[in-house]
Tab-separated table of C-alpha atoms in Angstrom:
chain	number	residue	atom	x	y	z
A	20	MET	CA	-120.439	80.598	-56.439
A	21	THR	CA	-123.633	82.180	-55.163
A	22	CYS	CA	-125.310	80.567	-52.148
A	23	PHE	CA	-129.038	80.394	-51.454
A	24	PHE	CA	-130.671	79.367	-48.200
A	25	ILE	CA	-134.164	77.924	-48.367
A	26	GLY	CA	-136.714	77.885	-45.574
A	27	ILE	CA	-139.752	75.596	-45.729
A	28	HIS	CA	-142.735	76.700	-43.673
A	29	ASP	CA	-146.072	75.226	-42.638
A	30	ALA	CA	-148.834	76.465	-40.349
A	31	LYS	CA	-146.617	75.890	-37.302
A	32	GLY	CA	-143.660	77.837	-38.669
A	33	LEU	CA	-140.259	76.818	-40.003
A	34	ALA	CA	-140.381	73.103	-40.827
A	35	GLY	CA	-137.348	72.554	-43.024
A	36	ILE	CA	-134.151	74.072	-44.372
A	37	ALA	CA	-132.113	73.505	-47.508
A	38	ILE	CA	-129.119	74.950	-49.317
A	39	ALA	CA	-128.552	75.623	-53.012
A	40	GLN	CA	-125.476	76.909	-54.816
A	41	PHE	CA	-125.222	78.455	-58.267
A	42	LEU	CA	-121.881	77.870	-60.002
A	43	ASP	CA	-120.632	79.849	-62.985
A	44	LEU	CA	-117.828	77.706	-64.364
A	45	GLY	CA	-117.034	79.847	-67.391
A	46	ASP	CA	-113.573	80.684	-66.043
A	47	VAL	CA	-112.749	77.311	-64.488
A	48	THR	CA	-110.526	74.811	-66.283
A	49	SER	CA	-112.585	71.956	-64.955
A	50	PHE	CA	-110.695	68.894	-66.095
A	51	GLY	CA	-107.323	69.428	-64.447
A	52	GLU	CA	-104.041	68.540	-66.139
A	53	ARG	CA	-104.145	64.748	-66.138
A	54	ASP	CA	-105.952	64.136	-69.427
A	55	SER	CA	-104.317	64.644	-72.818
A	56	CYS	CA	-104.242	68.280	-73.918
A	57	PHE	CA	-106.635	67.763	-76.861
A	58	ARG	CA	-109.182	65.752	-74.874
A	59	ARG	CA	-109.065	68.287	-72.045
A	60	LYS	CA	-109.628	71.209	-74.416
A	61	VAL	CA	-112.591	69.502	-76.077
A	62	ARG	CA	-114.153	68.747	-72.719
A	63	ASP	CA	-113.543	72.258	-71.408
A	64	PHE	CA	-115.033	73.905	-74.503
A	65	ALA	CA	-118.162	71.730	-74.464
A	66	PHE	CA	-118.486	72.101	-70.697
A	67	ARG	CA	-118.303	75.915	-70.795
A	68	ARG	CA	-120.617	76.162	-73.803
A	69	PHE	CA	-123.409	73.857	-72.669
A	70	THR	CA	-123.084	73.060	-68.955
A	71	SER	CA	-121.131	75.806	-67.193
A	72	HIS	CA	-124.086	77.329	-65.292
A	73	ILE	CA	-125.102	74.848	-62.615
A	74	LEU	CA	-127.599	75.047	-59.787
A	75	ILE	CA	-126.673	72.510	-57.146
A	76	ILE	CA	-129.326	71.572	-54.606
A	77	GLY	CA	-126.936	70.703	-51.819
A	78	ASN	CA	-123.468	71.679	-50.666
A	79	ASN	CA	-120.826	71.385	-53.347
A	80	MET	CA	-118.052	71.953	-50.804
A	81	LEU	CA	-118.758	68.840	-48.739
A	82	THR	CA	-119.534	65.201	-49.529
A	83	GLY	CA	-122.687	63.528	-48.239
A	84	GLN	CA	-126.291	64.505	-47.553
A	85	ASN	CA	-125.785	68.142	-46.637
A	86	THR	CA	-128.770	69.226	-48.751
A	87	PHE	CA	-131.784	69.491	-46.438
A	88	ARG	CA	-133.212	68.802	-42.997
A	89	PHE	CA	-136.931	68.443	-42.314
A	90	ALA	CA	-138.911	68.472	-39.104
A	91	ASP	CA	-140.560	65.138	-38.296
A	92	ARG	CA	-143.969	66.574	-39.099
A	93	ILE	CA	-143.032	67.169	-42.756
A	94	ASP	CA	-143.577	64.435	-45.328
A	95	ILE	CA	-140.314	64.111	-47.247
A	96	LYS	CA	-142.092	64.134	-50.626
A	97	GLU	CA	-143.797	67.415	-49.756
A	98	GLY	CA	-140.460	68.776	-48.583
A	99	LEU	CA	-138.752	67.863	-51.860
A	100	ILE	CA	-141.549	69.505	-53.844
A	101	ALA	CA	-141.155	72.675	-51.754
A	102	ILE	CA	-137.395	72.727	-52.410
A	103	ASP	CA	-138.019	72.241	-56.131
A	104	ASN	CA	-140.426	75.189	-56.099
A	105	ALA	CA	-137.760	77.309	-54.433
A	106	ALA	CA	-135.168	76.131	-56.989
A	107	THR	CA	-137.506	77.144	-59.825
A	108	GLN	CA	-137.799	80.644	-58.345
A	109	ILE	CA	-134.011	80.863	-57.939
A	110	LYS	CA	-133.559	79.990	-61.617
A	111	ARG	CA	-136.095	82.664	-62.606
A	112	ASP	CA	-134.260	85.254	-60.529
A	113	LEU	CA	-130.928	84.247	-62.067
A	114	HIS	CA	-132.370	84.360	-65.576
A	115	ALA	CA	-133.629	87.891	-64.919
A	116	LYS	CA	-129.991	88.820	-64.247
A	117	GLY	CA	-128.858	87.269	-67.527
A	118	MET	CA	-127.688	83.941	-66.106
A	119	LYS	CA	-129.398	80.924	-67.623
A	120	THR	CA	-129.134	77.709	-65.617
A	121	HIS	CA	-127.927	74.828	-67.790
A	122	LEU	CA	-127.920	72.037	-65.220
A	123	THR	CA	-129.823	71.328	-62.025
A	124	ILE	CA	-128.181	68.782	-59.714
A	125	TRP	CA	-129.314	67.264	-56.428
A	126	LYS	CA	-126.451	65.671	-54.422
A	127	ASP	CA	-125.354	63.358	-52.460
A	128	PHE	CA	-127.645	60.527	-51.321
A	129	THR	CA	-127.114	56.919	-50.302
A	130	GLU	CA	-129.085	54.194	-52.067
A	131	PRO	CA	-131.718	53.952	-49.284
A	132	GLU	CA	-132.140	57.753	-49.311
A	133	THR	CA	-132.863	57.735	-53.069
A	134	ALA	CA	-136.168	55.934	-52.407
A	135	ALA	CA	-137.632	59.327	-51.469
A	136	PHE	CA	-136.990	60.565	-55.026
A	137	ALA	CA	-139.026	57.814	-56.718
A	138	PHE	CA	-141.970	59.934	-57.865
A	139	GLY	CA	-142.956	61.986	-60.887
A	140	LEU	CA	-141.001	65.149	-60.061
A	141	PHE	CA	-137.735	63.335	-60.779
A	142	ASP	CA	-138.793	61.377	-63.864
A	143	ASP	CA	-136.838	63.793	-66.109
A	144	TYR	CA	-133.698	63.555	-64.010
A	145	TYR	CA	-130.823	61.165	-64.696
A	146	LYS	CA	-129.718	59.281	-61.596
A	147	PHE	CA	-125.936	59.150	-61.482
A	148	SER	CA	-123.100	58.062	-59.255
A	149	THR	CA	-119.478	59.234	-59.244
A	150	GLN	CA	-116.534	58.394	-57.036
A	151	PRO	CA	-117.662	57.058	-53.649
A	152	ASN	CA	-117.377	58.904	-50.384
A	153	MET	CA	-114.534	57.378	-48.347
A	154	VAL	CA	-115.686	57.033	-44.738
A	155	PHE	CA	-113.494	55.922	-41.851
A	156	ASP	CA	-115.420	54.362	-38.946
A	157	ILE	CA	-113.785	54.642	-35.524
A	158	CYS	CA	-114.130	51.559	-33.319
A	159	GLU	CA	-115.516	52.176	-29.851
A	160	SER	CA	-112.580	50.271	-28.356
A	161	TRP	CA	-110.046	52.709	-29.817
A	162	HIS	CA	-108.986	55.410	-27.384
A	163	ALA	CA	-105.648	56.443	-28.889
A	164	GLU	CA	-103.691	56.237	-32.129
A	165	ASN	CA	-101.849	53.122	-30.923
A	166	ASP	CA	-105.154	51.224	-30.728
A	167	TYR	CA	-105.730	51.964	-34.424
A	168	VAL	CA	-102.188	50.935	-35.370
A	169	SER	CA	-102.515	47.684	-33.421
A	170	ALA	CA	-105.669	46.820	-35.405
A	171	LEU	CA	-103.769	46.984	-38.719
A	172	ASN	CA	-102.410	43.845	-40.338
A	173	LYS	CA	-98.642	43.557	-40.771
A	174	LYS	CA	-98.490	44.979	-44.307
A	175	TYR	CA	-100.319	48.174	-43.399
A	176	ARG	CA	-98.691	48.472	-39.991
A	177	ASP	CA	-95.374	48.487	-41.862
A	178	GLN	CA	-96.790	51.152	-44.195
A	179	TYR	CA	-97.672	53.252	-41.140
A	180	LYS	CA	-94.183	52.867	-39.659
A	181	ARG	CA	-92.519	53.682	-42.979
A	182	ALA	CA	-94.618	56.819	-43.436
A	183	ARG	CA	-93.939	58.027	-39.903
A	184	LYS	CA	-90.210	57.458	-40.367
A	185	LYS	CA	-90.243	59.413	-43.634
A	186	ASN	CA	-91.946	62.247	-41.764
A	187	ASP	CA	-88.805	62.994	-39.731
A	188	GLY	CA	-87.913	66.669	-39.842
A	189	ILE	CA	-91.459	67.856	-40.487
A	190	THR	CA	-93.324	69.608	-37.701
A	191	MET	CA	-97.077	70.056	-37.581
A	192	ARG	CA	-98.929	72.739	-35.666
A	193	LYS	CA	-102.413	74.206	-35.509
A	194	LEU	CA	-102.550	77.688	-37.045
A	195	SER	CA	-104.507	80.592	-35.615
A	196	LEU	CA	-106.591	83.014	-37.653
A	197	GLN	CA	-103.715	85.484	-37.609
A	198	GLU	CA	-101.262	82.846	-38.878
A	199	ILE	CA	-103.653	81.703	-41.617
A	200	THR	CA	-104.019	85.334	-42.699
A	201	SER	CA	-100.283	86.055	-42.738
A	202	ASN	CA	-99.589	82.888	-44.766
A	203	ALA	CA	-102.535	83.319	-47.154
A	204	ASP	CA	-100.483	83.569	-50.363
A	205	LYS	CA	-98.366	80.502	-49.570
A	206	ILE	CA	-101.454	78.563	-48.510
A	207	TYR	CA	-103.163	79.323	-51.814
A	208	GLU	CA	-100.069	78.261	-53.754
A	209	LEU	CA	-100.024	74.904	-51.938
A	210	TYR	CA	-103.787	74.438	-52.407
A	211	PHE	CA	-103.591	75.201	-56.119
A	212	THR	CA	-100.782	72.671	-56.609
A	213	VAL	CA	-103.209	69.945	-55.553
A	214	ALA	CA	-106.353	71.406	-57.150
A	215	ARG	CA	-104.941	71.792	-60.642
A	216	ASN	CA	-103.991	68.100	-60.710
A	217	ALA	CA	-107.438	66.900	-59.656
A	218	PRO	CA	-109.282	64.965	-62.397
A	219	PHE	CA	-112.256	67.332	-62.197
A	220	ASN	CA	-112.947	70.744	-60.649
A	221	THR	CA	-116.164	72.719	-60.309
A	222	PHE	CA	-114.543	75.744	-58.664
A	223	TRP	CA	-111.328	77.394	-57.581
A	224	LEU	CA	-111.350	78.606	-54.001
A	225	SER	CA	-110.921	82.326	-53.469
A	226	ARG	CA	-107.649	83.422	-51.909
A	227	ASN	CA	-109.314	84.441	-48.640
A	228	HIS	CA	-111.380	81.242	-48.359
A	229	PHE	CA	-109.591	79.718	-45.376
A	230	VAL	CA	-109.374	83.054	-43.568
A	231	ALA	CA	-113.121	83.594	-43.985
A	232	LEU	CA	-113.941	80.049	-42.905
A	233	LYS	CA	-111.837	80.382	-39.748
A	234	GLU	CA	-113.525	83.703	-38.967
A	235	PHE	CA	-117.009	82.190	-39.293
A	236	LEU	CA	-116.496	78.698	-37.843
A	237	GLY	CA	-113.909	79.438	-35.166
A	238	ASP	CA	-112.899	76.327	-33.231
A	239	LYS	CA	-115.072	74.104	-35.458
A	240	PHE	CA	-112.602	74.725	-38.294
A	241	LEU	CA	-109.127	73.293	-37.776
A	242	PHE	CA	-106.149	74.344	-39.882
A	243	TYR	CA	-102.874	72.437	-39.494
A	244	GLY	CA	-99.663	73.627	-41.107
A	245	TYR	CA	-96.712	71.359	-41.919
A	246	PHE	CA	-93.263	72.920	-41.729
A	247	LEU	CA	-89.799	71.885	-42.892
A	248	ASP	CA	-86.966	74.113	-41.670
A	249	GLU	CA	-89.626	76.653	-40.622
A	250	GLU	CA	-91.024	76.830	-44.160
A	251	LEU	CA	-94.715	76.028	-44.724
A	252	ILE	CA	-94.706	73.054	-47.096
A	253	GLY	CA	-98.240	71.713	-46.599
A	254	PHE	CA	-101.521	72.022	-44.746
A	255	ASP	CA	-104.695	70.094	-44.053
A	256	THR	CA	-108.057	71.239	-42.740
A	257	LEU	CA	-110.904	69.663	-40.778
A	258	ILE	CA	-114.481	70.673	-39.943
A	259	LYS	CA	-116.221	69.363	-36.834
A	260	ASN	CA	-119.667	68.182	-37.935
A	261	GLY	CA	-121.556	66.655	-35.027
A	262	GLU	CA	-120.137	63.193	-34.330
A	263	SER	CA	-118.300	63.190	-37.676
A	264	MET	CA	-115.088	64.888	-38.669
A	265	ASP	CA	-115.222	66.237	-42.214
A	266	THR	CA	-111.859	66.451	-43.922
A	267	TYR	CA	-111.709	69.572	-46.046
A	268	PHE	CA	-109.151	70.985	-48.472
A	269	LEU	CA	-105.424	70.458	-48.244
A	270	GLY	CA	-102.293	71.492	-50.084
A	271	TYR	CA	-98.628	70.595	-50.285
A	272	ASN	CA	-95.317	71.033	-52.049
A	273	GLU	CA	-95.441	68.217	-54.586
A	274	ASN	CA	-91.739	67.316	-54.443
A	275	ILE	CA	-91.627	67.196	-50.651
A	276	GLN	CA	-94.900	65.265	-50.609
A	277	ARG	CA	-93.350	62.425	-52.576
A	278	ASP	CA	-90.174	62.269	-50.530
A	279	LYS	CA	-91.812	62.594	-47.110
A	280	MET	CA	-95.052	60.662	-47.795
A	281	LEU	CA	-96.739	63.831	-46.568
A	282	TYR	CA	-100.260	63.078	-47.809
A	283	LEU	CA	-100.329	59.670	-46.139
A	284	ASN	CA	-99.095	61.210	-42.895
A	285	MET	CA	-101.871	63.794	-43.119
A	286	LEU	CA	-104.439	60.981	-43.279
A	287	TYR	CA	-102.898	59.291	-40.240
A	288	ASN	CA	-102.917	62.594	-38.350
A	289	MET	CA	-106.590	63.173	-39.141
A	290	ILE	CA	-107.425	59.701	-37.882
A	291	ALA	CA	-105.354	60.149	-34.716
A	292	TYR	CA	-106.977	63.477	-33.873
A	293	SER	CA	-110.485	62.114	-34.454
A	294	ILE	CA	-109.831	59.080	-32.238
A	295	ASN	CA	-108.416	61.249	-29.450
A	296	LYS	CA	-111.387	63.610	-29.606
A	297	LYS	CA	-113.963	60.780	-29.577
A	298	PHE	CA	-115.473	61.311	-33.009
A	299	ARG	CA	-117.313	58.355	-34.555
A	300	LYS	CA	-116.385	58.861	-38.213
A	301	VAL	CA	-113.918	60.634	-40.435
A	302	ILE	CA	-115.453	61.714	-43.745
A	303	PHE	CA	-112.534	61.550	-46.188
A	304	ALA	CA	-114.766	62.423	-49.180
A	305	ARG	CA	-113.857	61.636	-52.768
A	306	THR	CA	-110.554	61.451	-54.716
A	307	ALA	CA	-107.403	59.484	-53.820
A	308	LEU	CA	-109.629	56.480	-53.135
A	309	GLU	CA	-106.933	53.837	-52.970
A	310	ILE	CA	-104.672	55.553	-50.472
A	311	LYS	CA	-107.659	56.417	-48.272
A	312	SER	CA	-108.715	52.791	-48.490
A	313	SER	CA	-105.214	51.761	-47.380
A	314	VAL	CA	-105.663	53.584	-44.048
A	315	GLY	CA	-109.037	51.934	-43.430
A	316	ALA	CA	-111.666	54.133	-45.077
A	317	LYS	CA	-114.561	52.333	-46.769
A	318	PRO	CA	-116.421	53.420	-49.911
A	319	VAL	CA	-119.964	54.684	-49.473
A	320	TYR	CA	-121.638	54.891	-52.866
A	321	LEU	CA	-123.605	58.097	-53.285
A	322	PHE	CA	-126.103	59.114	-55.943
A	323	GLY	CA	-127.352	62.341	-57.395
A	324	TYR	CA	-129.961	63.558	-59.877
A	325	ILE	CA	-129.098	65.740	-62.846
A	326	LYS	CA	-131.226	67.471	-65.483
A	327	HIS	CA	-130.328	69.746	-68.405
A	328	CYS	CA	-132.558	72.678	-69.323
A	329	ASN	CA	-132.450	71.627	-73.006
A	330	ARG	CA	-134.789	68.676	-73.558
A	331	LEU	CA	-132.708	67.201	-76.387
A	332	LEU	CA	-129.483	67.356	-74.399
A	333	ASN	CA	-131.314	65.997	-71.384
A	334	PHE	CA	-132.449	63.002	-73.448
A	335	PHE	CA	-128.772	62.203	-74.088
A	336	MET	CA	-127.736	62.879	-70.493
A	337	PRO	CA	-126.512	59.307	-69.810
A	338	LYS	CA	-124.023	59.561	-72.701
A	339	LEU	CA	-123.083	63.155	-71.929
A	340	PHE	CA	-122.461	62.314	-68.307
A	341	ALA	CA	-120.193	59.417	-69.287
A	342	PHE	CA	-118.225	61.793	-71.556
A	343	PHE	CA	-117.693	64.477	-68.923
A	344	GLU	CA	-117.179	62.244	-65.892
A	345	PRO	CA	-113.539	61.075	-65.705
A	346	GLN	CA	-113.252	57.302	-65.512
A	347	LEU	CA	-111.308	55.908	-62.597
A	348	GLN	CA	-110.105	52.399	-61.857
A	349	TRP	CA	-109.027	51.618	-58.319
A	350	HIS	CA	-108.576	48.662	-55.984
A	351	GLU	CA	-110.061	48.610	-52.517
A	352	ARG	CA	-107.619	47.743	-49.713
A	353	HIS	CA	-108.378	45.859	-46.509
A	354	PRO	CA	-105.801	46.989	-43.952
A	355	PHE	CA	-107.283	45.564	-40.764
A	356	LYS	CA	-106.493	42.158	-39.303
A	357	ASP	CA	-110.127	41.047	-39.330
A	358	ALA	CA	-111.044	42.608	-42.687
A	359	ALA	CA	-113.806	40.588	-44.324
A	360	PRO	CA	-115.305	42.524	-47.255
A	361	GLN	CA	-119.077	42.646	-47.315
A	362	VAL	CA	-121.751	45.120	-48.317
A	363	SER	CA	-124.262	46.423	-45.797
A	364	SER	CA	-127.789	47.597	-46.554
A	365	ASP	CA	-126.787	51.268	-46.779
A	366	GLY	CA	-124.341	50.656	-49.603
A	367	VAL	CA	-121.214	50.700	-47.438
A	368	LYS	CA	-118.518	48.186	-48.260
A	369	SER	CA	-116.743	46.901	-45.181
């Protein structure tokens, strides 16, 4: 991954910022280990051959609109055109270094936010949607974990109690930079256990990723280790992002995870911490939709725009996207006593 930071200027100075990331996926086995071997190999070959060089306008490491911010004085259409001009220059610079950009992707926008993209610049782009962002809203009346548990209906309160009981023997503690560094190899092993089983990957983290992030973000990056008999058997990470808590990468020993319901307990711990620290939302991101739904997260449907550099392939983008995007069936859960499913104007199911 190569990161680019874009500044948008007018007569008064800096008026907007944006981020872009170039991904070279030639060495990434993108489709995990869940599909059949033959289907996975076909997808991986086609992906590397035709779509492995990707310029993402946005932040591929987080879910949600982390693409740009404009000053109030900037018209959003003009801002998008300026970002596109910068992206064109980035692609020229990459091409000069022998790296042709196959795909350009803008991500992640809610349905109301996509209205800003309804003009000629994006006519050649295919509007797509993948797995929703799972967002947990924290009620103002909740001041502690017990308030959350009390709001659950009996079925999911029993799930909570069962998970907490299974968690006996496991201790959780926040790790310092020094501890993250000294456990770096084990941390990467636990991360990779989870990553290789994901239905789709666009990168593998580098081995020093969590060390570097802790060095740069300090107290805004939280790393919690889970220990059984003093052995590190799992971890989860959080990033403080204004009034929201972004869940980040995690890892675990797969066998212990099943026996101890470790992943579910991680979700409960993230919720408890965010309630105690007065955050308004927990951004659980994509993947594992059903289990995140079972703790109270709601799906927020996000959209992106994708374009291939080859006009013929771009014409078939709807079919190509359907081929590469893993299909997922899941059932939304409603764990709260007063759960009444409805859809709000911003595309959030509640």
